[in-house]
Amino acid sequence: MELVKKIERRLRRYQRKAGLAWRYLNYALRNPRPWAYPDRMYLESTNVCNLRCIMCPIGRGISKRKKGFMDWDLFRQIVDEMAPHVSMTTLHIWGEPLLHPKIIDMIAYTREHGLHAEISTNATLLTPELSQAILDAGLGTIYLCMDGVTPETYEKVRREASFEQTKENILKFLELRVKGGYERPLTRVQIIELAPTASQIEDFKKMWNIPGVDKINVKAFDSWGNQIPDISSLRPEEELNLPPRYPCPNLWYHVHIYWDGTLVCCDRDFDARYPLGNVRDGVMKAWLGPEMTRLRLKHINHDLDDVPSCGKCVEWAWWKPSWTTAQGNAPLEQR
């Protein structure tokens, strides 16, 4: 049985390498209707959140998109179609995934289908019971978000959260993981590089250099396409050295699906102001559909003034794929 699993893992690695080269060929040729599956899938289990974080359109009450939870049947339909083809999925985009009543079932379902799943959580709801359930369900990676090393900074950023309670929740999760000998999920404690947190990053790294933490993740500031001045003003003082604009790789490598099945270019279209179809009739049908094809062409032709999430965006420069890599969501200097 173990030999079979080794062979399966090796085959998947070969398929992934071949898939990366095939995707890159489509991207390099600027094919607006790619002959390949996306590499990564982002699923929004819910856009409901229990906090009012200062760097978030939902937390600030700016997002007007209808709130809801992904239907279980839609979730299974998406995973059934895409699990054989994508390398990983998140179970979050906006919102707090631990609010979804079936989040543990979602984690287990992706695991059963051989799909590496990730969640990012504010950890305020991470009770010992839920922590144990996550560990047992087979999650691939978890990001535990703790923006600050003092109550003053953390509670300024993560409004309506308690520094001490969140810290206790994370420590208990780490304790359960270490005592249980769990190799998964890969556990990353995260701080976002914002103006209020920038001076605390080195202390944060020291604070969380403890057993059970696989990586301390310093997440780059995201302006969400520079659509909200109050959020853009949170950028740490830094000089942006952008290369000449190229088509955003997200449109060739990633698929972003909101809780109601709406397809969007990426999470920066937080209100789905530029919807690209709905995946209820098939993920690939929408991903290769006319709206998505049209947006790829607009990126190729640098015609983005009427696309709210793309027109003023700088995050497109965070990554550029190659024949062998498709790593996104980090500025080039942090890769």
XYZ file of C-alpha atoms in Angstrom:
335
model
C 0.000 0.000 0.000
C 2.834 2.374 0.874
C 4.533 1.613 -2.448
C 1.339 2.506 -4.310
C 1.138 5.817 -2.462
C 4.759 6.605 -3.319
C 4.096 5.889 -6.990
C 0.968 8.061 -6.930
C 2.869 10.956 -5.316
C 5.648 10.662 -7.878
C 3.161 10.633 -10.750
C 1.480 13.729 -9.369
C 4.854 15.505 -9.209
C 5.557 14.651 -12.838
C 2.062 15.754 -13.860
C 2.508 19.015 -11.958
C 5.831 19.756 -13.650
C 4.354 19.032 -17.054
C 1.317 21.126 -16.184
C 3.463 24.084 -15.149
C 5.299 24.044 -18.473
C 2.020 23.781 -20.379
C 0.462 26.651 -18.428
C 3.516 28.807 -18.957
C 3.376 28.186 -22.698
C -0.205 29.443 -22.720
C 0.764 32.473 -20.653
C 3.872 33.256 -22.715
C 1.872 33.015 -25.935
C -0.825 35.263 -24.398
C -3.492 32.696 -25.224
C -6.759 34.298 -24.003
C -8.456 30.895 -23.826
C -5.797 28.619 -22.278
C -5.469 24.951 -23.177
C -4.724 24.117 -19.546
C -6.305 23.940 -16.130
C -5.467 26.577 -13.520
C -2.728 25.685 -11.061
C -4.439 26.895 -7.896
C -8.037 27.281 -6.794
C -9.325 29.819 -4.277
C -12.706 29.040 -2.704
C -14.587 31.442 -0.489
C -16.327 29.349 2.140
C -17.956 32.550 3.437
C -17.560 36.316 3.274
C -18.998 36.740 6.773
C -16.508 37.886 9.410
C -16.611 38.513 13.143
C -13.964 41.278 13.159
C -13.615 44.807 11.733
C -9.987 44.844 10.653
C -8.626 48.155 9.380
C -6.981 46.707 6.233
C -10.086 44.845 5.059
C -12.965 46.142 2.900
C -15.356 43.850 4.783
C -14.039 44.897 8.179
C -14.380 48.558 7.248
C -17.944 48.012 6.079
C -17.046 49.081 2.536
C -17.891 45.811 0.814
C -21.552 45.716 -0.205
C -21.600 42.208 -1.632
C -24.308 39.950 -0.231
C -23.133 37.868 2.713
C -23.470 34.121 2.683
C -21.952 30.658 3.000
C -20.954 28.311 0.201
C -23.539 25.589 -0.266
C -22.247 22.081 0.491
C -23.461 20.659 -2.817
C -21.792 23.461 -4.785
C -18.592 22.911 -2.843
C -18.558 19.188 -3.613
C -19.337 19.851 -7.261
C -16.377 22.219 -7.548
C -13.959 19.899 -5.754
C -15.103 16.852 -7.726
C -14.382 18.659 -10.981
C -11.116 20.361 -10.068
C -9.297 18.172 -7.526
C -7.585 16.020 -10.189
C -6.177 19.086 -11.925
C -5.163 21.801 -9.425
C -2.234 21.627 -7.015
C -4.009 23.209 -4.057
C -7.041 25.115 -2.873
C -7.797 27.609 -0.166
C -11.042 27.425 1.772
C -11.045 31.176 2.293
C -10.947 34.351 0.255
C -12.843 36.948 2.230
C -14.505 36.372 5.591
C -13.563 34.063 8.448
C -13.650 30.409 7.316
C -14.128 29.027 10.828
C -17.618 30.569 10.796
C -18.732 28.092 8.132
C -20.711 25.321 9.898
C -19.228 22.653 7.624
C -15.616 23.847 7.485
C -14.311 20.608 9.016
C -16.294 18.589 6.472
C -14.830 20.769 3.721
C -11.295 20.110 4.943
C -11.938 16.372 5.143
C -13.543 16.291 1.690
C -10.557 17.949 0.042
C -8.259 15.537 1.855
C -10.272 12.544 0.646
C -9.890 13.838 -2.911
C -6.112 14.210 -2.642
C -6.249 17.998 -2.635
C -3.953 20.119 -0.455
C -6.202 22.655 1.287
C -5.285 25.809 3.193
C -7.135 28.206 5.455
C -6.214 31.599 6.844
C -7.963 32.398 10.103
C -7.990 35.273 12.562
C -7.893 32.513 15.232
C -10.429 34.241 17.478
C -12.787 31.249 17.135
C -10.071 28.615 17.393
C -11.264 26.713 20.452
C -9.383 23.600 21.603
C -12.215 21.439 20.248
C -12.094 23.085 16.839
C -8.303 22.943 16.831
C -8.399 19.193 17.412
C -10.996 18.737 14.671
C -8.818 20.669 12.198
C -5.793 18.563 13.094
C -7.736 15.344 12.608
C -9.421 16.423 9.357
C -6.173 16.590 7.389
C -5.756 20.266 6.529
C -2.636 20.975 4.446
C -1.653 24.440 5.723
C -3.047 26.883 8.251
C -2.224 30.585 8.560
C -2.810 31.902 12.082
C -3.084 35.679 11.846
C -1.797 37.727 14.771
C -0.986 41.269 13.669
C 1.109 42.736 16.452
C 3.152 41.844 19.520
C 1.282 44.122 21.927
C -2.416 44.399 22.750
C -2.401 48.037 21.656
C -1.155 47.331 18.142
C -3.020 44.077 17.614
C -6.378 45.416 18.797
C -5.940 48.572 16.722
C -5.556 46.414 13.606
C -7.849 43.507 14.468
C -10.748 45.495 15.860
C -13.138 43.594 18.163
C -10.515 40.916 18.878
C -8.682 40.282 22.147
C -4.900 40.004 21.974
C -4.658 37.703 24.980
C -7.484 35.402 23.870
C -6.203 35.056 20.315
C -2.681 34.395 21.573
C -4.033 31.741 23.940
C -5.985 30.105 21.114
C -2.907 29.891 18.902
C -0.702 28.550 21.701
C -3.262 25.839 22.459
C -3.418 24.841 18.787
C 0.380 24.573 18.698
C 0.386 22.535 21.914
C -2.148 20.073 20.497
C -0.210 19.768 17.274
C 3.116 19.103 18.989
C 1.709 16.685 21.582
C -0.220 14.806 18.901
C 2.786 14.544 16.603
C 0.878 15.964 13.627
C 2.978 16.674 10.533
C 0.060 18.575 9.020
C -1.190 21.169 8.765
C 1.924 23.135 8.015
C 1.506 25.917 10.532
C 2.355 29.506 9.739
C 1.858 32.340 12.197
C 1.328 35.500 10.180
C 1.704 39.244 10.526
C 0.734 41.683 7.782
C 3.253 44.402 7.025
C 1.199 47.538 7.690
C 2.180 50.973 8.899
C 1.082 50.088 12.490
C 2.887 46.711 12.522
C 6.062 47.354 10.505
C 8.170 48.282 13.536
C 7.140 45.101 15.381
C 7.979 42.509 12.741
C 11.368 41.495 14.160
C 9.908 41.145 17.662
C 7.040 39.139 16.141
C 9.529 36.695 14.598
C 11.208 36.198 17.975
C 7.875 35.857 19.774
C 6.646 33.010 17.556
C 9.899 31.120 17.075
C 8.511 28.252 19.135
C 7.715 24.535 18.644
C 4.775 23.838 16.356
C 5.373 26.845 14.084
C 6.768 25.799 10.711
C 7.126 29.318 9.363
C 6.628 32.890 10.485
C 4.911 34.533 7.560
C 5.348 38.255 6.982
C 2.561 38.989 4.533
C 3.179 41.929 2.228
C 0.782 44.848 2.350
C -2.035 44.451 -0.168
C -3.784 47.616 -1.368
C -6.645 45.595 -2.923
C -6.015 47.294 -6.235
C -5.700 50.776 -4.691
C -9.476 51.147 -4.694
C -9.817 52.389 -1.099
C -7.678 55.399 -0.058
C -8.026 54.668 3.683
C -6.574 51.201 3.142
C -3.914 52.327 0.666
C -2.717 54.815 3.307
C -1.750 51.866 5.537
C 1.106 50.939 3.209
C 4.436 51.033 5.076
C 6.781 53.679 3.781
C 8.470 52.029 0.844
C 9.394 52.822 -2.715
C 7.522 50.854 -5.354
C 9.771 49.919 -8.244
C 7.348 48.393 -10.702
C 8.513 46.783 -13.937
C 6.732 47.573 -17.220
C 3.252 46.156 -16.915
C 2.617 42.627 -18.138
C -0.656 40.629 -18.108
C -1.557 39.532 -14.600
C -0.667 35.841 -14.199
C -3.713 35.301 -11.980
C -5.883 35.063 -15.069
C -3.898 32.132 -16.446
C -2.853 30.357 -13.249
C -5.548 30.846 -10.616
C -9.298 30.500 -10.314
C -11.162 32.543 -7.677
C -14.692 31.468 -6.749
C -16.933 33.306 -4.307
C -19.405 31.606 -1.976
C -22.308 31.899 -4.430
C -20.307 30.510 -7.360
C -19.363 33.875 -8.870
C -16.053 33.771 -10.728
C -13.788 36.825 -10.319
C -10.301 37.730 -11.498
C -8.906 37.618 -7.953
C -9.760 38.675 -4.404
C -9.122 42.331 -5.254
C -12.530 42.370 -6.904
C -13.956 42.165 -3.395
C -17.447 43.278 -4.433
C -17.556 41.276 -7.678
C -17.988 44.507 -9.622
C -16.509 42.768 -12.668
C -18.051 39.267 -12.513
C -16.751 36.691 -14.953
C -19.568 34.161 -14.878
C -20.727 31.518 -12.429
C -19.298 28.052 -11.894
C -22.587 26.283 -11.156
C -22.541 24.904 -14.685
C -18.867 23.978 -14.419
C -15.700 25.689 -13.231
C -13.841 25.295 -16.495
C -16.862 26.359 -18.518
C -16.734 29.711 -16.709
C -12.930 29.948 -16.541
C -12.752 29.501 -20.316
C -15.920 31.483 -20.923
C -16.393 34.745 -22.823
C -16.102 37.095 -19.834
C -12.825 35.621 -18.641
C -11.474 35.514 -22.189
C -12.391 39.167 -22.663
C -10.587 40.173 -19.462
C -7.433 38.318 -20.489
C -7.512 40.220 -23.771
C -7.914 43.499 -21.900
C -4.789 42.663 -19.876
C -2.890 41.745 -23.024
C -3.917 45.037 -24.643
C -3.405 47.177 -21.479
C -7.050 48.233 -21.639
C -7.994 48.202 -17.955
C -9.417 51.634 -17.137
C -12.936 50.216 -16.798
C -11.901 47.262 -14.594
C -12.085 48.526 -10.972
C -9.880 45.831 -9.453
C -7.188 46.009 -12.150
C -6.947 49.610 -13.337
C -4.857 50.951 -10.431
C -3.556 47.657 -9.121
C 0.146 47.225 -8.324
C -0.080 43.693 -6.970
C 0.110 42.190 -10.474
C 3.889 42.707 -10.134
C 4.140 40.387 -7.132
C 5.073 37.462 -9.310
C 5.848 36.317 -12.799
C 5.643 32.664 -13.780
C 8.288 30.595 -15.520
C 8.511 27.136 -17.054
C 9.007 25.575 -13.622
C 7.402 27.929 -11.087
C 4.028 29.488 -10.482
C 4.445 31.052 -7.059
C 2.103 33.952 -6.418
C 0.943 36.265 -3.653
C 4.355 37.656 -2.662
C 6.360 40.609 -3.929
C 9.298 39.574 -6.066
C 11.839 40.484 -3.418
C 10.098 38.206 -0.870
C 9.910 35.099 -3.025
